[in-house]
Coordinates of C-alpha atoms and ligand atoms in Angstrom, one line a residue:
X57 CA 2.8 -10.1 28.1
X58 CA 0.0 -7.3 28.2
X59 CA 0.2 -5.2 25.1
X60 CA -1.5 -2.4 24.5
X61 CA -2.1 -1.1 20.6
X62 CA -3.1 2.7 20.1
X63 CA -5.0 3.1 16.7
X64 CA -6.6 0.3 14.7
X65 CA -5.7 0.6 11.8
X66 CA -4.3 -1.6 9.4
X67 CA -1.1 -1.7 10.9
X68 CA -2.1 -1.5 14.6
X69 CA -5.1 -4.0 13.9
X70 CA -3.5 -6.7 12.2
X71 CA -0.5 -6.4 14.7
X72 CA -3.1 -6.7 17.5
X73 CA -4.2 -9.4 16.3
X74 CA -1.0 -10.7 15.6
X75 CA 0.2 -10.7 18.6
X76 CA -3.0 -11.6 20.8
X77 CA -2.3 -15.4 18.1
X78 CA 1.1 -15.2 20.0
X79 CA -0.3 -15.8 23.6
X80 CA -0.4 -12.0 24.8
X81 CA -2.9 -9.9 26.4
X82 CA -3.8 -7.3 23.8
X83 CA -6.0 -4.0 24.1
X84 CA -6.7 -2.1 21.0
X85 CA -7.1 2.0 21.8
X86 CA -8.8 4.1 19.0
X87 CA -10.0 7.6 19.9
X88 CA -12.8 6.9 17.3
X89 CA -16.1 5.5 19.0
X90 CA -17.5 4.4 16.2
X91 CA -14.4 2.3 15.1
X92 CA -14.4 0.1 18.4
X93 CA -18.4 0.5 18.1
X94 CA -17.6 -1.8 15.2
X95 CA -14.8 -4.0 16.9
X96 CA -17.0 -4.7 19.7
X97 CA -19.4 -6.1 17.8
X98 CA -16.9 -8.7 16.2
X99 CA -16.7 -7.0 12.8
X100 CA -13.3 -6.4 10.6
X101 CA -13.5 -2.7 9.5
X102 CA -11.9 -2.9 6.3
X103 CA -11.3 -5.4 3.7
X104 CA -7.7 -7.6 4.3
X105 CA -8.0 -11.3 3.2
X106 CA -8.4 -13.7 6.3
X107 CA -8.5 -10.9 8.8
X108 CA -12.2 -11.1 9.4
X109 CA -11.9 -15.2 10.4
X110 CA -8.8 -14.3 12.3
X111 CA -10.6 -11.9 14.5
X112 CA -13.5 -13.4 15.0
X113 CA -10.8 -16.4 16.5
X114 CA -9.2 -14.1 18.6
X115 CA -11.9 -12.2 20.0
X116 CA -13.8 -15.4 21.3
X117 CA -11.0 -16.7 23.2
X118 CA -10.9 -13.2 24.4
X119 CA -6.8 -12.5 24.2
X120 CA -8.2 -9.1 22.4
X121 CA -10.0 -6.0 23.9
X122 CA -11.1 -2.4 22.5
X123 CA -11.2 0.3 24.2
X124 CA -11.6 3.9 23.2
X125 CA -9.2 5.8 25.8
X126 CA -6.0 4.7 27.3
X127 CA -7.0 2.7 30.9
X128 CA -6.1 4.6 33.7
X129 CA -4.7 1.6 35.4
X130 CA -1.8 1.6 33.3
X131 CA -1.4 -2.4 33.5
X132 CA 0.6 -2.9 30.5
X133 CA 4.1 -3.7 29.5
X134 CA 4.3 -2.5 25.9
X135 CA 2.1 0.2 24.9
X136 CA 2.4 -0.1 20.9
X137 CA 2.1 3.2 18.8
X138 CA 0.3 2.9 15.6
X139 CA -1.9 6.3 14.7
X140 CA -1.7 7.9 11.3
X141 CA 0.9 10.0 10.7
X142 CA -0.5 11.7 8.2
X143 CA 1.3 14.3 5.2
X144 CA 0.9 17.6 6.2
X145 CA 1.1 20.1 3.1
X146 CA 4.9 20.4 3.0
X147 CA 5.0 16.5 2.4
X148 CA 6.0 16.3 6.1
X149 CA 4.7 13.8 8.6
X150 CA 1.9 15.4 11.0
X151 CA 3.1 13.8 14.4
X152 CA 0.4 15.6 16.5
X153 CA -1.4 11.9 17.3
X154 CA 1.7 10.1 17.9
X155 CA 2.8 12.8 20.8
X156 CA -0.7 13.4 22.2
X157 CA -0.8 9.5 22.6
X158 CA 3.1 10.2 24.3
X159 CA 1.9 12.6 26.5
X160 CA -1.3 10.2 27.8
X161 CA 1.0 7.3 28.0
X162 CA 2.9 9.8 30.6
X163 CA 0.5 9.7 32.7
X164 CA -0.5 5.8 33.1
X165 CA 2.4 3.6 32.5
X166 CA 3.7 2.1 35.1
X167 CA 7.7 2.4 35.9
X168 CA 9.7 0.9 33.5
X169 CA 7.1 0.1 30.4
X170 CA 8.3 0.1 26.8
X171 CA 6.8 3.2 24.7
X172 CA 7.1 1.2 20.8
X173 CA 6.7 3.0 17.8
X174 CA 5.3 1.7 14.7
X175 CA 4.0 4.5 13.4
X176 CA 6.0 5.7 10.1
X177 CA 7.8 8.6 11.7
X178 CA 10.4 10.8 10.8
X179 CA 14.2 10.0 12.2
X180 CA 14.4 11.8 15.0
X181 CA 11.0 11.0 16.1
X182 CA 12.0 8.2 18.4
X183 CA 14.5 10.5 20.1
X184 CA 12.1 13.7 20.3
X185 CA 9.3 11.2 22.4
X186 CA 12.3 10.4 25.2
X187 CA 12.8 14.0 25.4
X188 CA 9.1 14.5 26.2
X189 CA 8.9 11.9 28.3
X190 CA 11.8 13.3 30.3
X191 CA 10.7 16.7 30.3
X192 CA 7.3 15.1 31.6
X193 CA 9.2 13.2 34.6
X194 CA 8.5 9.6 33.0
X195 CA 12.4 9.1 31.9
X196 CA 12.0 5.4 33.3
X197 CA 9.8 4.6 30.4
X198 CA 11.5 2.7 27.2
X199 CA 11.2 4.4 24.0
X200 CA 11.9 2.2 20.8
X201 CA 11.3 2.3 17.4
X202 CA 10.0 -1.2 15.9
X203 CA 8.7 0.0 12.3
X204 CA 6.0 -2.2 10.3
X205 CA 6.8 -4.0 7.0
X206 CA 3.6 -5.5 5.8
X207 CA 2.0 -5.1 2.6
X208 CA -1.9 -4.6 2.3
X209 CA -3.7 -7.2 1.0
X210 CA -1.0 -9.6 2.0
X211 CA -1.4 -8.5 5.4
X212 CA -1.5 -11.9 7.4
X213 CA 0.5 -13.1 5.1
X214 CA 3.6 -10.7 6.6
X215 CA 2.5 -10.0 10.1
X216 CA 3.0 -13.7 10.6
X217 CA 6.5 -14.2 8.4
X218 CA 7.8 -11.0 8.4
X219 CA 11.1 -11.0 6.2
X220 CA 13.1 -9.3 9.2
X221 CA 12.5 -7.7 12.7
X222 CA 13.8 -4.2 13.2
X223 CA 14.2 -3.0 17.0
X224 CA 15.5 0.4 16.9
X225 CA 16.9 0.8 20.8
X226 CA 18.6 2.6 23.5
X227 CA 19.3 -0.7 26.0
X228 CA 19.6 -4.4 25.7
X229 CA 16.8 -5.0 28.4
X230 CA 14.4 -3.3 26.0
X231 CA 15.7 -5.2 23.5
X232 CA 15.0 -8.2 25.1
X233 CA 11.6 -7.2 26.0
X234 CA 10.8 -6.6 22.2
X235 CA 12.0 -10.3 21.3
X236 CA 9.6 -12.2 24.1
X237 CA 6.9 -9.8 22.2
X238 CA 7.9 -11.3 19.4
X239 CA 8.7 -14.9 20.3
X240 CA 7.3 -17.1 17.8
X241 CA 8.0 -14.9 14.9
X242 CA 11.1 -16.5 12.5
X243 CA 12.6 -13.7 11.1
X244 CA 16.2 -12.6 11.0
X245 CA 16.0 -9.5 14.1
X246 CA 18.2 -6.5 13.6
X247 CA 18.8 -4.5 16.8
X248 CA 20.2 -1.0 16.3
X249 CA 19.6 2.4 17.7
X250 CA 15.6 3.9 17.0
X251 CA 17.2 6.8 14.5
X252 CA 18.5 4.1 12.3
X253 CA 15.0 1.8 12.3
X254 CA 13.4 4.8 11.4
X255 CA 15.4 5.2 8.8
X256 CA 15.1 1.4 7.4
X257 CA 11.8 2.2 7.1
X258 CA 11.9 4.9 4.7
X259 CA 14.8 3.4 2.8
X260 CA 13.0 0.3 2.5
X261 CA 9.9 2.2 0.9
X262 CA 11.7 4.9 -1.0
X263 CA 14.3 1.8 -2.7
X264 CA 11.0 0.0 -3.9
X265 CA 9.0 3.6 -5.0
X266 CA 12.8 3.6 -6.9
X267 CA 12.5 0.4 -8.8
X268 CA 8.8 1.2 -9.8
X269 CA 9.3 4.3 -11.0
X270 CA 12.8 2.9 -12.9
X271 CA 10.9 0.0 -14.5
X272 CA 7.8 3.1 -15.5
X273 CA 10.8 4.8 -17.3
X274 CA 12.2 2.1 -19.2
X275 CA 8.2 1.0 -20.4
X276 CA 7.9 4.5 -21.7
X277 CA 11.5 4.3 -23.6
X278 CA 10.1 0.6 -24.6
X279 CA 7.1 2.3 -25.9
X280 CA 9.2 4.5 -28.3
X281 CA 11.3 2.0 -29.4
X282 CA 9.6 -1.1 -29.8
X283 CA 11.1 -3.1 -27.3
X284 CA 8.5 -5.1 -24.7
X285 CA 9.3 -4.1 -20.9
X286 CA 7.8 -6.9 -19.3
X287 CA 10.9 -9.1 -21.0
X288 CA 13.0 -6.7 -20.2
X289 CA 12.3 -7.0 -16.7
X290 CA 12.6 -10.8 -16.9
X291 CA 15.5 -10.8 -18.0
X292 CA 17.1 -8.1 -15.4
X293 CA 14.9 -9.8 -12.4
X294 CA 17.1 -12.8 -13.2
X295 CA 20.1 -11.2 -11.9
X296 CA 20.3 -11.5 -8.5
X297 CA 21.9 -8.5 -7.7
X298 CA 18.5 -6.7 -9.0
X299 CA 15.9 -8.9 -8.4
X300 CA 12.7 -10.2 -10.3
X301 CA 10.2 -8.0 -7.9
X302 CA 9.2 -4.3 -8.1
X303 CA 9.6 -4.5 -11.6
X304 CA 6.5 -4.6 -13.0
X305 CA 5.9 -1.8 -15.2
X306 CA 2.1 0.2 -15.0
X307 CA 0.5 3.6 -14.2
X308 CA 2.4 4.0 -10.8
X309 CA 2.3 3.3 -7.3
X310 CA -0.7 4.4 -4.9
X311 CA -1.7 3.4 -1.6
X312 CA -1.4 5.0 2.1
X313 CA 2.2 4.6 2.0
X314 CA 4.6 4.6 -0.9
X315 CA 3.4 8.2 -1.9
X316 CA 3.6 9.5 1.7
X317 CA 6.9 7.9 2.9
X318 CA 8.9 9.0 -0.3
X319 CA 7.5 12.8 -0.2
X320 CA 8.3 12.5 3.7
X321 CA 12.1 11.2 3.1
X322 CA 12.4 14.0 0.4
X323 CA 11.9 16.6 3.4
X324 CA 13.2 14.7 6.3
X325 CA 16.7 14.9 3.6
X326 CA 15.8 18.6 3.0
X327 CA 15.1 19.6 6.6
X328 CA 18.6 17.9 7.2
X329 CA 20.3 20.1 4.6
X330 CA 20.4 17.3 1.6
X331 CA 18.6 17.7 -1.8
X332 CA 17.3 14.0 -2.5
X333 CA 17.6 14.4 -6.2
X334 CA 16.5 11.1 -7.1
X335 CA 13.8 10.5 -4.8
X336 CA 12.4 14.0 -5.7
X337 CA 12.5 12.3 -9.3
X338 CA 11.0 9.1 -8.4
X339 CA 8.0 10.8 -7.0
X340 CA 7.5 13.5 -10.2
X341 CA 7.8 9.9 -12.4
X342 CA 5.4 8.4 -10.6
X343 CA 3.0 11.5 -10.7
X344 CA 3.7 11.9 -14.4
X345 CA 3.2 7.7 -15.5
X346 CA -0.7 9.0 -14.3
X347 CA -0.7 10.5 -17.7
X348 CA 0.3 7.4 -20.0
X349 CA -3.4 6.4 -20.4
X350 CA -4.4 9.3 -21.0
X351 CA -1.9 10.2 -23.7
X352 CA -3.2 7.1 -25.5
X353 CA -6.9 7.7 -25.1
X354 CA -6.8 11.1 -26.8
X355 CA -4.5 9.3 -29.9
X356 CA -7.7 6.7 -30.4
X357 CA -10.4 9.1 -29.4
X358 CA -9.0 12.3 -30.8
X359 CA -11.2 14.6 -27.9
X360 CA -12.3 13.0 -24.8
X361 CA -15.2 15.5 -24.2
X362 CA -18.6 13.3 -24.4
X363 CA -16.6 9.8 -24.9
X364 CA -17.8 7.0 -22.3
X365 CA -14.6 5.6 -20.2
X366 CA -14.8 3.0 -17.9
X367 CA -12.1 2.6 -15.1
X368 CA -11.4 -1.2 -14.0
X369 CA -10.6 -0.8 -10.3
X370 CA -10.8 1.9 -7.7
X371 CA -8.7 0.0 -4.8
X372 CA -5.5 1.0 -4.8
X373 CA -4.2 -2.7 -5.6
X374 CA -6.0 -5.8 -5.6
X375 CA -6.8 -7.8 -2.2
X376 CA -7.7 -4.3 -0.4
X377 CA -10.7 -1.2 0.0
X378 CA -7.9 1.1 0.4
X379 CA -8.5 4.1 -2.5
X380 CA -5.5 6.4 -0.7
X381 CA -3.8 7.6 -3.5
X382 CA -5.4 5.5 -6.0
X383 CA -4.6 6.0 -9.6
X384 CA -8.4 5.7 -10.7
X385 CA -8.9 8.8 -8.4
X386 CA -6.8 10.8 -10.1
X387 CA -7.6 9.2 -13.5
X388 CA -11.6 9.9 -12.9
X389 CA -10.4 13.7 -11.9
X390 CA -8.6 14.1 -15.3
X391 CA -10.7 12.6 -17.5
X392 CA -13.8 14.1 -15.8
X393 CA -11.9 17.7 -16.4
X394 CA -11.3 17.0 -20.1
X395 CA -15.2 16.3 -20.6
X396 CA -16.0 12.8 -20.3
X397 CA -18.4 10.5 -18.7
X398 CA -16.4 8.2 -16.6
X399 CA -17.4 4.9 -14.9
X400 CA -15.9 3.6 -12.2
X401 CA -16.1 0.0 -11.3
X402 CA -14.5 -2.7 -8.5
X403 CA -15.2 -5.7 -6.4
X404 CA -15.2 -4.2 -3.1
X405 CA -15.1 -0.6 -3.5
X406 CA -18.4 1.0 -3.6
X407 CA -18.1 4.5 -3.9
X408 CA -15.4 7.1 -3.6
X409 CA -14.9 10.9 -3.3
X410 CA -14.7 12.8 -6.1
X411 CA -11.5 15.7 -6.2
X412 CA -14.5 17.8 -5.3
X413 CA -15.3 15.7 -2.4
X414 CA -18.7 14.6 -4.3
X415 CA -19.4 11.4 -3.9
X416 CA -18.7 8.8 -7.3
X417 CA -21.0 5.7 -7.4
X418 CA -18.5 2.8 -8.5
X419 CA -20.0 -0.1 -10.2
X420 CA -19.8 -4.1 -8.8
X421 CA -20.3 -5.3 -12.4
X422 CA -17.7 -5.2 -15.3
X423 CA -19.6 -5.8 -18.0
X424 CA -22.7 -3.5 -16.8
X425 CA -19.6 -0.7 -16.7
X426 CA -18.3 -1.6 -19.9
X427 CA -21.6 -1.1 -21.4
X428 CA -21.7 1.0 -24.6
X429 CA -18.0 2.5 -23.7
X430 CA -15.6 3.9 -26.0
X431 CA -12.8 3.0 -24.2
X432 CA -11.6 1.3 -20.7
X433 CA -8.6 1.4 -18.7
X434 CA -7.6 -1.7 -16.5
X435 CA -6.2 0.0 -13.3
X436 CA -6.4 -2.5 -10.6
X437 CA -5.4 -6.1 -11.6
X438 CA -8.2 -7.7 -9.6
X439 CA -8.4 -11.0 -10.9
X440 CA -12.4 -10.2 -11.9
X441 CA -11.0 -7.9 -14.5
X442 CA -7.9 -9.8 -15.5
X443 CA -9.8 -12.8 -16.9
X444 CA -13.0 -10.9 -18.7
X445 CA -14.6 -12.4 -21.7
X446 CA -12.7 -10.4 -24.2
X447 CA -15.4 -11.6 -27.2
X448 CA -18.3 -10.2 -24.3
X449 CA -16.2 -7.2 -24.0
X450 CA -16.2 -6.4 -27.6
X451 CA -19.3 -6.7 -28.2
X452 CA -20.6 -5.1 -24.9
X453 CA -18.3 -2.1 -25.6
X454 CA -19.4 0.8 -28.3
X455 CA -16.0 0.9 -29.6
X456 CA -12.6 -1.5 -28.4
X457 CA -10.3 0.3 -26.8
X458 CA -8.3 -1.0 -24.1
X459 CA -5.5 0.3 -22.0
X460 CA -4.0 -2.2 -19.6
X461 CA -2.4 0.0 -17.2
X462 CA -0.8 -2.8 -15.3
X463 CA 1.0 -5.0 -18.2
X464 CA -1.2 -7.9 -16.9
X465 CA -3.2 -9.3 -19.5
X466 CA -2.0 -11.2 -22.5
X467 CA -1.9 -9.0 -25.4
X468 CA -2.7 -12.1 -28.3
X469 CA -5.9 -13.1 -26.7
X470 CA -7.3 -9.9 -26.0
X471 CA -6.3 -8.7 -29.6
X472 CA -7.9 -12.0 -31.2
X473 CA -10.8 -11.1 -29.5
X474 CA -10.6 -7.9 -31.7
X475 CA -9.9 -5.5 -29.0
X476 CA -7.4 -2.7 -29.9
X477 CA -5.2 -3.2 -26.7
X478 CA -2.4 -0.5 -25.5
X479 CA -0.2 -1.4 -22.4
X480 CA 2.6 0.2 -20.5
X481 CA 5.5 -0.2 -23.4
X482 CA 5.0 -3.8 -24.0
X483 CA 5.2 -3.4 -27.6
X484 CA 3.8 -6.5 -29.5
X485 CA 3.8 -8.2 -26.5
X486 CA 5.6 -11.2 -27.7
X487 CA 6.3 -14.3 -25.7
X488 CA 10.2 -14.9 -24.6
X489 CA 11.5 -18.5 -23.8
X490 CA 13.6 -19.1 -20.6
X491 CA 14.7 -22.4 -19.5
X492 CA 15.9 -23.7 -16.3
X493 CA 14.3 -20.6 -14.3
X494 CA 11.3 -20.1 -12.2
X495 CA 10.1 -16.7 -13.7
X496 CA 6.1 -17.3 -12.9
X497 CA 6.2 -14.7 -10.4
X498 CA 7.3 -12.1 -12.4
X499 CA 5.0 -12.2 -15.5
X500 CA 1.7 -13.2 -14.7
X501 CA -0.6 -14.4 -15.9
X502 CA 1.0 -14.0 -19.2
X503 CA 0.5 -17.7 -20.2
X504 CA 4.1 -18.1 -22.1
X505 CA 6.1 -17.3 -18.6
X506 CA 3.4 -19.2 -16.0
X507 CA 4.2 -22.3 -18.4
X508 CA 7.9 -22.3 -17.6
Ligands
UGA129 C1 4.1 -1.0 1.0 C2 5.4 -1.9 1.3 O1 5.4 -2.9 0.3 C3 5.3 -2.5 2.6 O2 6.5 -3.3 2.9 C4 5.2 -1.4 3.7 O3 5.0 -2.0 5.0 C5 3.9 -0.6 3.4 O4 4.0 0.0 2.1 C6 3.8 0.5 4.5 O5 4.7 1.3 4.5 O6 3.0 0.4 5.3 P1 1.6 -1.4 0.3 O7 1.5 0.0 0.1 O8 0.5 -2.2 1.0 O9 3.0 -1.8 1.0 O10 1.6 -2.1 -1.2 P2 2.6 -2.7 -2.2 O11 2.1 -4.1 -2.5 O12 4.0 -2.5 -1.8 O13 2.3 -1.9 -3.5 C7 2.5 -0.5 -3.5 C8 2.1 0.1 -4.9 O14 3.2 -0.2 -5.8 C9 0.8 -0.4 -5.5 O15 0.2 0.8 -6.0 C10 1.3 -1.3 -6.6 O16 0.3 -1.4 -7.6 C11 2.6 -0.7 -7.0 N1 3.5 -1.6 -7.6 C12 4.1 -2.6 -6.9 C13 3.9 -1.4 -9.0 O17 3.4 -0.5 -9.7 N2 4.8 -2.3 -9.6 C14 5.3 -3.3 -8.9 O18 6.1 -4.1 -9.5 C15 5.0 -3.5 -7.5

């Protein structure tokens, strides 16, 4: 099939590349030259593990293109929609991309073409583009709403065993066009009407935000009364009504999507006349669980103004470049406000904006970040940071404070080393024993659970 993808990034990049490995005839669209300046020459523009040797496969059989307008040929059978849909200040999606992309598509495809969204749009949105398209004379095009699943950093990973397909349509030949585009895939396929794929989506992203900010809770409740959250989670994961993942206690969610998509579901609800009361308080958790380090470094430090902090990680999570909505952003802007020096450091990240928009240098090396520090805050579990040399750390530190801010690290060893640690109510920290269970995946790389 010929495919075209409009926007490049990581959804409509990996997917292009995704589906150019399945036999098709992709072309990648991006408005921004010097984004497809950088395709053209071969090179992955962000960091996604194995992307970089999957394009450079791809592109030298040649079953990938870039181009930065729509052709005015119009050969295509899909034309994939993937631009940002971005939050405008009400904490609604900005759609103006997605329908300027509609209204060029209007013009060039050729009778009967699918229009596929994978864009994270509001429900409705799917709808709203076949009105436009038949108030624009192009009512033989297909609309459908096929929305996106994978997780940065693990990109590849899902593109290529996604856990389901959703094809939100109006017609069983459109349907049918969306599986041959996806033939190859094994996944369970849902087909259902686009207003109800748009809405998976969201669920699907405001239910995990929901287990986060659940597990934050109960850590904060476990840090008042002495119980350790990370068993506690253990032991509910093993239930499997609930489930071992999501649960992993920290200083809240980040990234380009799990902050967006929640605040957008909280409107699309409101817009429809339906106060989302517990979405609206999964969000304020998750804003508020920013502030656990923070209470902790003013109990060891008494004032922050003039203390040295260092920040370990600037990515949102580990595997990815992507600072959207990172906690050490905001981090760096609060401690920064309450007078101290702050260093930020990470594997890939090199710098970041400030909430100013100044521009933060950010450290490659721990240790070099650490030095002469009166406290750190592990905020990205990149392995780099999760397996320091706590005896280094000590002694490369002024004074030993340490706040693991995603209940990673194994308290005993970093408190043998003499480091005071603090984590997200893990309490002592003390091993639990489970037999007959595969728990690894829950509890790493806490040595007691990866044993078992
Ligand atoms: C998320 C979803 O997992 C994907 O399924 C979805 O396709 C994507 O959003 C999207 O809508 O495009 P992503 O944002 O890449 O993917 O990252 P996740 O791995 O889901 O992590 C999101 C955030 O939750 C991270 O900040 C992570 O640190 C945090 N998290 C995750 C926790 O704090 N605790 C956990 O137990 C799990």
């Amino acid at each position: 099939m010929k495919v075209w993808v409009i926007g490049t990034g990581y959804v409509g990049l990996v997917t292009g590349l995704c589906f150019a490995k399945l036999g098709h005839q992709v072309l990648c669209i991006d408005t921004d030259p010097a984004k497809i300046r950088v395709l053209r020459e071969g090179k992955a523009p962000f960091h996604e593990p194995g992307l970089a040797e999957l394009f450079q496969e791809q592109s030298s059989v040649s079953s990938i293109e870039f181009s930065e307008a729509i052709p005015v040929d119009g050969a295509t059978d899909v034309a994939l929609i993937a631009v940002g849909t971005p939050p405008l200040a009400s904490g609604a999606a900005d759609l103006r991309a997605v329908f300027a992309v509609v209204d060029r598509l209007a013009q060039t495809l050729p009778r009967n073409a699918v229009v596929a969204i994978k864009s994270t749009v509001p429900v409705g949105t799917a709808l709203k583009v076949r009105e436009r398209l038949r108030v624009l004379e192009r009512a033989d095009l297909r609309v459908a709403s096929v929305p996106e699943f994978l997780r940065e950093g693990q990109a590849l990973h899902d593109v290529f065993h996604p856990s389901r397909l959703i094809f939100g349509v109006t017609d069983e030949r459109t349907a049918g066009r969306l599986r041959t585009l996806h033939a190859g895939l094994e996944a369970p396929v849902v087909v259902t009407d686009p207003s109800t794929a748009e809405m998976i989506k969201y669920a699907s992203n405001a239910f995990l935000a929901t287990k986060i900010s659940f597990i934050n809770e109960i850590a904060n409740i476990c840090d008042r009364v002495g119980a350790d959250v990370a068993q506690v989670a253990l032991g509910m994961g093993l239930d499997p009504r609930i489930g071992p993942s999501f649960l992993r206690a920290g200083i809240g969610y980040g990234g380009s999507c799990f902050p967006k998509d929640t605040r957008a579901l909280v409107n699309i609800a409101g817009e429809a006349g339906y106060d989302f009361q517990l979405l609206r308080a999964v969000v304020e958790v998750n804003q508020r669980q920013r502030l656990e380090p923070l209470r902790r470094l003013r109990e060891w430090l008494d004032t922050l103004d003039g203390k040295v902090i260092t920040l370990l990680g600037v990515a949102f999570k580990p595997g990815t470049d992507d600072v959207r909505e990172s906690p050490a952003v905001d981090l760096h802007a609060m401690l920064i406000n309450e007078g101290a020096e702050v260093r930020l450091v990470d594997p890939v990240v090199r710098y970041v904006r400030g909430h100013k928009g100044e521009t933060v240098h950010v450290y490659s090396d721990a240790y070099e970040a650490l030095e002469g520090a009166d406290a750190a805050v592990l905020v990205t579990e990149w392995p780099e940071f999760t397996t320091l040399d706590w005896h280094r750390v000590v002694r490369t530190m002024r004074r030993s404070f340490f706040f693991d801010g995603r209940n990673v690290l194994e308290p005993e060893t970093v408190r043998n080393a003499g480091m005071t640690l603090a984590n997200v109510g893990r309490g002592t920290g003390t091993p639990v024993t489970v037999r007959g269970s595969d728990t690894t995946n829950i509890l790493r790389p806490d040595a007691a659970f990866a044993s078992m």
